[in-house]
Coordinates of C-alpha atoms and ligand atoms in Angstrom, one line a residue:
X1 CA -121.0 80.0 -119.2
X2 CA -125.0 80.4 -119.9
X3 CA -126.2 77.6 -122.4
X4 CA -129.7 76.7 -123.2
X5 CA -130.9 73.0 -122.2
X6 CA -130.4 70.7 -124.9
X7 CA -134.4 70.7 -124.4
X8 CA -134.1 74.1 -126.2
X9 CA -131.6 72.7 -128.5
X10 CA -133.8 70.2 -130.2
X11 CA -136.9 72.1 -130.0
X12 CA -134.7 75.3 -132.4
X13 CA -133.7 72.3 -134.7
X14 CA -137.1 71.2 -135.4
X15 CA -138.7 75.4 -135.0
X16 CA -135.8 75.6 -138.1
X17 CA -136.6 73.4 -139.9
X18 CA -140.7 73.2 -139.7
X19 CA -140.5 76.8 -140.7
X20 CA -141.1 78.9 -144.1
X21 CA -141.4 82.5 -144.0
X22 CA -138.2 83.4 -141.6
X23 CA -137.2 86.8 -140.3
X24 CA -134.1 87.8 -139.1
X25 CA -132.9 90.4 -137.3
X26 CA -130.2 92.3 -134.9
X27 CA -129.3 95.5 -133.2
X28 CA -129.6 99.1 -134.2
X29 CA -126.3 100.6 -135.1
X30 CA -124.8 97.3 -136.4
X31 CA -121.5 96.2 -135.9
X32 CA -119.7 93.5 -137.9
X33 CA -121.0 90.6 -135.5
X34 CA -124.9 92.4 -136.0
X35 CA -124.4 92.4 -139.6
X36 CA -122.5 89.0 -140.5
X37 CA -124.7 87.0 -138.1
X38 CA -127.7 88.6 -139.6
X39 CA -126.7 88.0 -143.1
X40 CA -125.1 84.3 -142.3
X41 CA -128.2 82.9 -140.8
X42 CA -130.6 84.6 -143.8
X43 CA -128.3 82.6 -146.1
X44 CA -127.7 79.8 -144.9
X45 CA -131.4 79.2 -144.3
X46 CA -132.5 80.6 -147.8
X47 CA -130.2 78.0 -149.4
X48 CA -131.6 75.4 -147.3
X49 CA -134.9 76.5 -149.5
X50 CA -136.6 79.0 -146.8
X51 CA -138.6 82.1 -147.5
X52 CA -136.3 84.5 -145.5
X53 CA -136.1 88.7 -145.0
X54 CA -132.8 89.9 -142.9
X55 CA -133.8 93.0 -141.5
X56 CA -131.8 95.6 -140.0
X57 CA -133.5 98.6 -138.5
X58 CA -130.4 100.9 -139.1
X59 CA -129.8 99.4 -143.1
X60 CA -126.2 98.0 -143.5
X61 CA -123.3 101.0 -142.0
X62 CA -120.9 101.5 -145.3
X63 CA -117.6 99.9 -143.7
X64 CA -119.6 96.4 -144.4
X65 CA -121.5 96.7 -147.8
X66 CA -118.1 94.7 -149.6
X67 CA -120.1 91.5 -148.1
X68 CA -121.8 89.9 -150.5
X69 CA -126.0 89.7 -150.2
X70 CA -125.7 92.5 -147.9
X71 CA -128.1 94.4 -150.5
X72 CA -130.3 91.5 -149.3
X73 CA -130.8 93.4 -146.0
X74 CA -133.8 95.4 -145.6
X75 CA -135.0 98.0 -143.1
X76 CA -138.4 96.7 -142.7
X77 CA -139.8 93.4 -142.7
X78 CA -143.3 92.6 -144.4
X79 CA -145.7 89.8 -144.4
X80 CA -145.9 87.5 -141.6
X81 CA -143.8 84.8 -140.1
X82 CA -143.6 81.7 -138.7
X83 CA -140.3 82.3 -137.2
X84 CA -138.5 85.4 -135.5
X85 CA -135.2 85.3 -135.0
X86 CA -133.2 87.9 -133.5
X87 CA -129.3 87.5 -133.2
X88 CA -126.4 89.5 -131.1
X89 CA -129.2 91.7 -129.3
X90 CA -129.1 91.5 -125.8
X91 CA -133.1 93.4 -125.3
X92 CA -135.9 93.8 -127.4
X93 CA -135.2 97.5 -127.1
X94 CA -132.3 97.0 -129.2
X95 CA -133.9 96.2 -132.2
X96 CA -134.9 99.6 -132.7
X97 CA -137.8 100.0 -135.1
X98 CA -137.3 96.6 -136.8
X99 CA -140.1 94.5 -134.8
X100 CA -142.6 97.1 -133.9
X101 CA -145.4 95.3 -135.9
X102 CA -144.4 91.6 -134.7
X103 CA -145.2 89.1 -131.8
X104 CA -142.7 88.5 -129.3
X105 CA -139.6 86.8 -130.9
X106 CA -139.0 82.8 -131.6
X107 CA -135.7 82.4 -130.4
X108 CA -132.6 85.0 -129.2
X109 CA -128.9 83.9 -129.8
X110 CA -126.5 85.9 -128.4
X111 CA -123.4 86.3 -126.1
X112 CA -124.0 89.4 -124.4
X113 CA -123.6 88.6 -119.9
X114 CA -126.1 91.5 -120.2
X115 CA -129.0 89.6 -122.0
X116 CA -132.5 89.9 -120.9
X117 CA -133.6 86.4 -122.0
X118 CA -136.6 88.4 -124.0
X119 CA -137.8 85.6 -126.5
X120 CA -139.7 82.2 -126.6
X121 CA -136.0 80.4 -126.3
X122 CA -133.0 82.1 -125.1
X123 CA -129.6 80.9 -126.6
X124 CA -126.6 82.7 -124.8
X125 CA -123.1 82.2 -124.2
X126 CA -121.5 84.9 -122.7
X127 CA -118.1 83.6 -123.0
X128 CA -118.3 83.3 -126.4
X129 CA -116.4 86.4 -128.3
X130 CA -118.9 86.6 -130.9
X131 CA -122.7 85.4 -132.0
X132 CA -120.8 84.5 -135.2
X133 CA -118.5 82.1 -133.4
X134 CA -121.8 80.7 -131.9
X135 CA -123.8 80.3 -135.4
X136 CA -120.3 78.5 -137.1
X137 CA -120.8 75.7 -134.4
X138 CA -124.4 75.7 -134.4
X139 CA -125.9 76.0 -138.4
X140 CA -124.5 72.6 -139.1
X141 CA -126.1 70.8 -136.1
X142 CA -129.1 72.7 -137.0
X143 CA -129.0 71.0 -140.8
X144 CA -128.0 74.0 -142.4
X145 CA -124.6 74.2 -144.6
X146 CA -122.1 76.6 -144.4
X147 CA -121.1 78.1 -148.0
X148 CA -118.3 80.4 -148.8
X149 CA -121.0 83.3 -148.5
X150 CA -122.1 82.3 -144.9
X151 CA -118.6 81.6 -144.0
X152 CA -117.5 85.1 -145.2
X153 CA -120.3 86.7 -143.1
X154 CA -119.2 84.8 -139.7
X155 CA -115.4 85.1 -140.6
X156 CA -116.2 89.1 -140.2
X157 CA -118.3 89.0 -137.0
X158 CA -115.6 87.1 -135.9
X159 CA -113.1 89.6 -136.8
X160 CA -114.8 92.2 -135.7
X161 CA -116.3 91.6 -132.6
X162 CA -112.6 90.6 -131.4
X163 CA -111.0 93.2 -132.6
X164 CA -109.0 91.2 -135.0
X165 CA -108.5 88.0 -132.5
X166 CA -107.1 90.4 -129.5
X167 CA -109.9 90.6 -127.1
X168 CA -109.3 89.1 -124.0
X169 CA -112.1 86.4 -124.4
X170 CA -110.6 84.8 -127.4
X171 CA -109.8 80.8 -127.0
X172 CA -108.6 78.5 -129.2
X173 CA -111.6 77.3 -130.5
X174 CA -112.0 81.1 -131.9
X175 CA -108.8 80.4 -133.7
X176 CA -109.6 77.0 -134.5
X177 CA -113.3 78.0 -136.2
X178 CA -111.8 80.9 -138.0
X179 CA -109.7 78.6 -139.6
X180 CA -112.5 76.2 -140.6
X181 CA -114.3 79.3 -142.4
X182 CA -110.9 80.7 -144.2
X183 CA -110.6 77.1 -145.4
X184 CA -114.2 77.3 -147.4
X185 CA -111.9 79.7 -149.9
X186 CA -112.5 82.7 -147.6
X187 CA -110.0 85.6 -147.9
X188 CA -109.4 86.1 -144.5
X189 CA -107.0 89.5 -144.6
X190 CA -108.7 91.3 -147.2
X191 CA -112.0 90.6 -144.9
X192 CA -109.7 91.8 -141.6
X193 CA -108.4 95.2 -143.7
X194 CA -112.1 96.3 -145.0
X195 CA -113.6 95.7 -141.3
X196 CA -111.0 97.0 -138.8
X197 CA -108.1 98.6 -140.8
X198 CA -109.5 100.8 -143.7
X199 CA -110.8 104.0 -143.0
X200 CA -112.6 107.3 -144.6
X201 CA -111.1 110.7 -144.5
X202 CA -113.9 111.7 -143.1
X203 CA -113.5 109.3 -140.3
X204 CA -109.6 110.5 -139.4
X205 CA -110.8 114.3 -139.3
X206 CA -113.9 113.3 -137.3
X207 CA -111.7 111.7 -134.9
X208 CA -109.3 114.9 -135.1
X209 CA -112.0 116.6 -133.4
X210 CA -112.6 114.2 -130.7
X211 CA -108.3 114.0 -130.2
X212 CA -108.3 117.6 -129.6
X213 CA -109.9 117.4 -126.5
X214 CA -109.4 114.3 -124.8
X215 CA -109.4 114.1 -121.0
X216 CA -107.5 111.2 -118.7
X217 CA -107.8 111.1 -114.9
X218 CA -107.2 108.2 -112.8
X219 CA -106.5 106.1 -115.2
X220 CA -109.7 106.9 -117.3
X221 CA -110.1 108.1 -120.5
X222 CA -112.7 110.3 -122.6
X223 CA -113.5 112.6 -124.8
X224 CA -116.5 113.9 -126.4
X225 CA -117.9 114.0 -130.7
X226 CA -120.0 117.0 -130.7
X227 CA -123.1 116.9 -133.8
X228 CA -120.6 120.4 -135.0
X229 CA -117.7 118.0 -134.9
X230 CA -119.6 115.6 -137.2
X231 CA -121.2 118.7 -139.6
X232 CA -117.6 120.1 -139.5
X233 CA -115.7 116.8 -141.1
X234 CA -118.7 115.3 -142.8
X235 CA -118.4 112.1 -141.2
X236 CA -121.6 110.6 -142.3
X237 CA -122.5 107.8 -139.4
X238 CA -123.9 108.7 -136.0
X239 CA -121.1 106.9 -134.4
X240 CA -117.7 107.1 -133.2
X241 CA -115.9 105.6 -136.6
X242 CA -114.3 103.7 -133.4
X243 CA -112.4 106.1 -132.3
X244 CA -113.0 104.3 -128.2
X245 CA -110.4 101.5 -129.6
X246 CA -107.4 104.2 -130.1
X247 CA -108.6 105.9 -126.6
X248 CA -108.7 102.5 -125.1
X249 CA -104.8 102.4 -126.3
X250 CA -103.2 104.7 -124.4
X251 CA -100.8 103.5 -121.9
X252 CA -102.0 103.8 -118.3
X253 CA -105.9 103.8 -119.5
X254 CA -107.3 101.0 -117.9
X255 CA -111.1 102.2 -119.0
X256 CA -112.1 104.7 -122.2
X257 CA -115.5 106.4 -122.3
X258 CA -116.8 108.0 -125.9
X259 CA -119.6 110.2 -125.9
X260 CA -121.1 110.9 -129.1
X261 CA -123.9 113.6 -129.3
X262 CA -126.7 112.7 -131.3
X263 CA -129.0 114.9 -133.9
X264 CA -132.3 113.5 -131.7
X265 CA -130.8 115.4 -128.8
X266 CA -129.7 111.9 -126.9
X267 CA -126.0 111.2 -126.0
X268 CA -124.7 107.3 -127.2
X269 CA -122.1 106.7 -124.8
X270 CA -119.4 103.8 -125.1
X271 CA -117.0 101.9 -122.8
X272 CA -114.1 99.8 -123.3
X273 CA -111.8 98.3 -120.4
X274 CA -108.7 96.4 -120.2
X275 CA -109.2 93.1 -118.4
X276 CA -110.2 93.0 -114.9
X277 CA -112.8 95.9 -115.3
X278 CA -116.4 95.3 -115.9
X279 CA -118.0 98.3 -117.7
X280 CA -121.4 96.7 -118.4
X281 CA -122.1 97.3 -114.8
X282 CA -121.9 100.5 -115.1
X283 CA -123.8 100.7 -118.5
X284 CA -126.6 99.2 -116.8
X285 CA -126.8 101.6 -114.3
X286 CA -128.0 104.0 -117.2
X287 CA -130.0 101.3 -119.1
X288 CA -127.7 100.4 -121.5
X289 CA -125.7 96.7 -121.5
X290 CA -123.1 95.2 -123.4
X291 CA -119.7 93.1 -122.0
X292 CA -117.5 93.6 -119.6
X293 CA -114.9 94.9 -121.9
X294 CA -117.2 97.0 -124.3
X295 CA -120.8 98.4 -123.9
X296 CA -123.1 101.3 -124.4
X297 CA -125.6 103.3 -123.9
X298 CA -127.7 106.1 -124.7
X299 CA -128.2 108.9 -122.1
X300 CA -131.0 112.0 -122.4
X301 CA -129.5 115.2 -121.7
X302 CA -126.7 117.6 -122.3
X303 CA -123.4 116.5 -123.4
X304 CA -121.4 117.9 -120.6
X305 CA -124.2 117.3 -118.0
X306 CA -123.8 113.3 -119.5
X307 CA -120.2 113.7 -119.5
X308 CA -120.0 114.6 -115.9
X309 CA -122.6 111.9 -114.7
X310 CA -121.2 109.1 -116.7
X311 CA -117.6 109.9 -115.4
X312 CA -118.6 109.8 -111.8
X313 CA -120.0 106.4 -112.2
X314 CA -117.2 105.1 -114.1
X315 CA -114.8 106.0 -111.4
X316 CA -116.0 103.8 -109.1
X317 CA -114.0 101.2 -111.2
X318 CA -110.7 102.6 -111.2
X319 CA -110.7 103.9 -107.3
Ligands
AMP401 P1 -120.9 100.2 -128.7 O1 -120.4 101.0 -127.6 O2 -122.2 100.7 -129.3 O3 -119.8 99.9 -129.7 O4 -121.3 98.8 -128.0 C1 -120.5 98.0 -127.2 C2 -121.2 96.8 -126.8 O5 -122.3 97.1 -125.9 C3 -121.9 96.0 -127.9 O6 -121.8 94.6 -127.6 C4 -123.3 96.5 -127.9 O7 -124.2 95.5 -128.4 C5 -123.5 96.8 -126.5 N1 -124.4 97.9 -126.3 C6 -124.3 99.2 -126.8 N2 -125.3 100.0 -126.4 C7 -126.1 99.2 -125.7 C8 -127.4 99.5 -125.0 N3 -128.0 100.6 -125.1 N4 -128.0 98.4 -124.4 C9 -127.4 97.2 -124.4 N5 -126.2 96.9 -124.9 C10 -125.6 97.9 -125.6
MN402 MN1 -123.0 93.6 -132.0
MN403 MN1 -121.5 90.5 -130.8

């Protein structure tokens, strides 16, 4: 496991709390973890008093506006800062459009193996399931309190970045924190079925499209989301509405691929593996990052020129 030196530890406690105007912010395309680590940290600090703007460079993805503040995130920050924060973002890159103004960040906290260390100080765990499992142990050592808001936020990037406590990397200190939030009057399973269980139409037809032409060969599988699929169901996000977790289901499919053409003309490409198979390795090799069990990236060029490239490289894990 990667940890900071207590050195570093200190010196965030006292950057917290000598700090007014905060900024917070995460990766483009947010996920649950992106969104409820953004949101939990804002809170927590503006109820300890602190001038803070949560920013997310992509706004808040539909699935996730039930949490409560998330109206509070913006797309753009203004003003300056005497503190960046930037949390589950493994490279400045990721952050899209969100710091393009702004100094180098304050401090990074994330879990990602593939983490570029790209601020001031550098907090990462990479065997921690989630950057909201690492702010429920951290806010309180940092003097900031934990309310049922905040614990709402972390009990979903919790959730969600383990797919509902089933990813390999869950201990029982996942379990054990979960539990600590649900007990701060959180409703856990209504937080679980709006994250990872509920669904738009949209989003099943969408991923019609993308069943009718799956592809498995040594024990890969992939299929492709074409912008016509998207125009033809009216599936209104840019991504997959998940549809890599049912691929990654399929008995005998030991790695799934996604590729998801985008209006700008670039291809967002994801990965998910069983355990045993690293697939940020091979992200990497086409600039993106991510975990061993689930990363991304985002490839220029055609969809089946993509396709074919990506699927080449992937083998190399299964033969
Ligand atoms: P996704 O495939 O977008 O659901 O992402 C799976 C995991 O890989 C997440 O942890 C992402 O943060 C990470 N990831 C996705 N795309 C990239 C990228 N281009 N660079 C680095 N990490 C990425
Ligand atoms: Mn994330
Ligand atoms: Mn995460």
């Amino acid at each position: 496991m990667t940890t900071t030196l207590n050195r570093d530890f200190k010196e965030i406690r006292s950057r917290i709390q000598s700090a007014h105007r905060i900024l917070i912010t995460s990766h483009v395309r947010p996920d649950g973890d992106a969104v409820g680590s953004t949101l939990a940290f804002g809170l927590a600090l503006q109820e300890a008093g602190k001038d803070v703007q949560m920013v997310l460079a992509d706004g808040v993805p539909r699935a996730l506006r039930h949490l409560k503040n998330s109206e509070k995130i913006q797309k753009k920050p203004s003003g300056v800062f005497d503190l960046i924060v930037v949390v589950d973002c493994s490279g400045l890159d990721r952050v899209g459009t969100a710091l393009d103004e702004y100094p180098k960040p304050d401090l990074n906290i994330d879990h990602h193996i593939t983490n570029l260390n790209f601020a001031h100080i550098n907090l990462v765990e990479s065997t921690t399931p989630s950057t909201a499992e690492m702010l429920a142990r951290y806010l309180p050592q940092w003097g900031l309190e934990i309310s049922q808001i905040v614990a709402e936020a972390l009990l979903t990037g919790i959730i969600t970045d383990t797919l509902g406590f089933r990813t390999s990397n869950v201990q029982p200190q996942t379990l054990r924190t979960a539990a600590a939030l649900m007990e701060l009057d959180v409703d856990m399973p209504k937080l679980y079925t709006k994250a990872l269980h509920e669904r738009s139409f949209e989003a099943v037809r969408y991923w019609g499209a993308g069943l009718n032409h799956i592809e498995m060969e040594n024990q890969i599988i992939w299929t492709t989301l074409s912008n016509a699929d998207r125009e033809a169901s009216n599936y209104p996000g840019k991504d997959d509405a998940d549809l890599v977790s049912l691929l990654a289901s399929v008995d005998g499919a030991v790695v799934a691929v996604i590729f998801i053409e985008q209006p700008n003309g670039m291809i967002k490409v994801s990965w998910r593996a069983r355990p045993g198979y690293d697939t940020s390795k091979i992200a990497a090799q086409f600039d993106g990052g991510g975990h061993k069990a689930a990363s991304g990236a985002t490839i220029e060029g055609a969809l089946d020129d993509v396709k074919k490239q990506v699927i080449t490289a992937t083998q190399m894990l299964t033969q």
